[in-house]
Amino acid sequence: MYHTTLLCLVLLAAGNIQAVTITDDQGATIQLVQPASRIISLAPHTTELLFAAGAGDKIVGAVRYSYYPEAAKTIPTVGDTNKLDLERIVALAPDLIVAWQSNAAADTEVLRTLKIPIYVSEPASLEAIARSIEALGILSGSATIAQQASAEFTARLTRLRENYSGKPVVSAFYQFWHDPIFTINGDHIISAVMQLCGGRNIFSKMAVLSGQISAEAVISANPDVIIASAIDANRPPWLDYWQHWPELAAARNGQIYYIPPDLIQRHTPRILDGAAMMCEFIDKARIK
């Protein structure tokens, strides 16, 4: 009787397992016969998104620099974002790979030929981050946790928008490298953060998503505030370069700030931490 009951429970559980169908950020359809239980993450931001979606314990491999949250540091490494360790990935027997557009195309194609399902995460807006969390929760069988995380993200985003959307617009320059000087256009998600805070990206009309500009172009546009990020949490010395140009309103009024890159350059819930900092900095520029 015991074995018969156990068999019935197993069959019942198996019958409750549902196939999963999701469209990724490139418009591709991903189909799983059941929620994934062995996931490989091919970008630091996708590792964070998976943890936010409640699927951190299902990640069996991740690329370097996947160090948030703390638990991510113990995940086996499968190479770099642009150079994957394909043999190790295959050996880990994943039933889902979460990738992004910047992964090496040749490596991704090899994985596709092995018939491993690949979900490409490329959230292009703040709202899309919430949708990505929900999608990853569905793919990994943690939809309830993911929906809660998505709702919390959306609520915080709404609060920031309500707090700052009605304030006077401030001209802003965002810089993420110095030699040469690099910035972003109006289509970039960081520009969306600037707009959320009531900032106007002075290079919003730039033809490319991110590109090189000259110091003369910045001086000519004369932003009210300069906000930068670089490659680590520490403010880089090169940000003081702008102090040599007192004709710049931002330099003259002391409106030059730094946001750690992980809080503004990764498409994860932590981008709202960076957004809160940016909104505070833009608010200070209003007072000046």
Short mmCIF file of N, CA and C in Angstrom, two decimals, residues 20 34-37 49-58 132-150:
data_model
loop_
_atom_site.label_atom_id
_atom_site.label_comp_id
_atom_site.label_asym_id
_atom_site.label_seq_id
_atom_site.Cartn_x
_atom_site.Cartn_y
_atom_site.Cartn_z
N VAL A 20 7.00 25.45 -20.19
CA VAL A 20 7.18 26.90 -20.08
C VAL A 20 7.50 27.47 -21.46
N GLN A 34 9.82 21.78 -18.73
CA GLN A 34 9.54 22.04 -17.33
C GLN A 34 10.46 23.17 -16.87
N PRO A 35 10.18 23.82 -15.76
CA PRO A 35 11.05 24.91 -15.29
C PRO A 35 12.49 24.45 -15.14
N ALA A 36 13.41 25.35 -15.46
CA ALA A 36 14.84 25.02 -15.42
C ALA A 36 15.32 24.80 -13.98
N SER A 37 16.24 23.86 -13.82
CA SER A 37 16.82 23.60 -12.51
C SER A 37 18.35 23.68 -12.52
N LEU A 49 19.85 39.28 -11.84
CA LEU A 49 18.43 39.16 -12.15
C LEU A 49 17.89 37.80 -11.71
N LEU A 50 18.68 36.76 -11.91
CA LEU A 50 18.24 35.42 -11.51
C LEU A 50 18.07 35.33 -9.99
N PHE A 51 19.00 35.91 -9.26
CA PHE A 51 18.85 35.93 -7.80
C PHE A 51 17.62 36.72 -7.40
N ALA A 52 17.39 37.85 -8.05
CA ALA A 52 16.21 38.66 -7.73
C ALA A 52 14.93 37.89 -8.00
N ALA A 53 14.97 37.02 -9.03
CA ALA A 53 13.80 36.23 -9.40
C ALA A 53 13.61 34.99 -8.54
N GLY A 54 14.51 34.77 -7.57
CA GLY A 54 14.40 33.61 -6.70
C GLY A 54 15.04 32.36 -7.24
N ALA A 55 15.88 32.51 -8.27
CA ALA A 55 16.49 31.35 -8.92
C ALA A 55 17.99 31.23 -8.67
N GLY A 56 18.49 31.94 -7.67
CA GLY A 56 19.92 31.91 -7.41
C GLY A 56 20.45 30.52 -7.10
N ASP A 57 19.65 29.71 -6.40
CA ASP A 57 20.10 28.37 -6.03
C ASP A 57 20.10 27.40 -7.21
N LYS A 58 19.61 27.85 -8.36
CA LYS A 58 19.59 27.00 -9.55
C LYS A 58 20.70 27.34 -10.54
N SER A 132 11.87 41.43 -17.02
CA SER A 132 12.90 40.39 -17.08
C SER A 132 12.90 39.55 -15.82
N ILE A 133 12.73 40.18 -14.67
CA ILE A 133 12.66 39.43 -13.41
C ILE A 133 11.52 38.44 -13.46
N GLU A 134 10.36 38.88 -13.91
CA GLU A 134 9.20 37.99 -13.98
C GLU A 134 9.43 36.85 -14.95
N ALA A 135 10.02 37.15 -16.11
CA ALA A 135 10.27 36.11 -17.11
C ALA A 135 11.22 35.04 -16.57
N LEU A 136 12.28 35.48 -15.89
CA LEU A 136 13.24 34.52 -15.34
C LEU A 136 12.61 33.70 -14.21
N GLY A 137 11.70 34.30 -13.49
CA GLY A 137 10.99 33.55 -12.46
C GLY A 137 10.12 32.46 -13.06
N ILE A 138 9.46 32.77 -14.16
CA ILE A 138 8.65 31.76 -14.84
C ILE A 138 9.52 30.63 -15.38
N LEU A 139 10.64 31.00 -15.99
CA LEU A 139 11.54 29.99 -16.56
C LEU A 139 12.12 29.07 -15.50
N SER A 140 12.30 29.56 -14.30
CA SER A 140 12.97 28.79 -13.25
C SER A 140 12.01 28.22 -12.21
N GLY A 141 10.72 28.44 -12.40
CA GLY A 141 9.75 27.90 -11.46
C GLY A 141 9.62 28.67 -10.17
N SER A 142 10.06 29.92 -10.16
CA SER A 142 9.95 30.74 -8.94
C SER A 142 9.15 32.00 -9.24
N ALA A 143 8.04 31.83 -9.95
CA ALA A 143 7.24 32.96 -10.42
C ALA A 143 6.71 33.82 -9.28
N THR A 144 6.33 33.22 -8.17
CA THR A 144 5.75 33.98 -7.06
C THR A 144 6.78 34.95 -6.48
N ILE A 145 7.99 34.46 -6.25
CA ILE A 145 9.07 35.31 -5.72
C ILE A 145 9.39 36.40 -6.73
N ALA A 146 9.46 36.03 -8.00
CA ALA A 146 9.80 36.98 -9.05
C ALA A 146 8.76 38.09 -9.17
N GLN A 147 7.50 37.72 -9.08
CA GLN A 147 6.43 38.72 -9.17
C GLN A 147 6.51 39.71 -8.02
N GLN A 148 6.85 39.22 -6.85
CA GLN A 148 6.99 40.11 -5.69
C GLN A 148 8.16 41.08 -5.90
N ALA A 149 9.29 40.54 -6.37
CA ALA A 149 10.47 41.38 -6.62
C ALA A 149 10.19 42.40 -7.71
N SER A 150 9.49 41.97 -8.74
CA SER A 150 9.12 42.88 -9.82
C SER A 150 8.21 43.99 -9.32
#
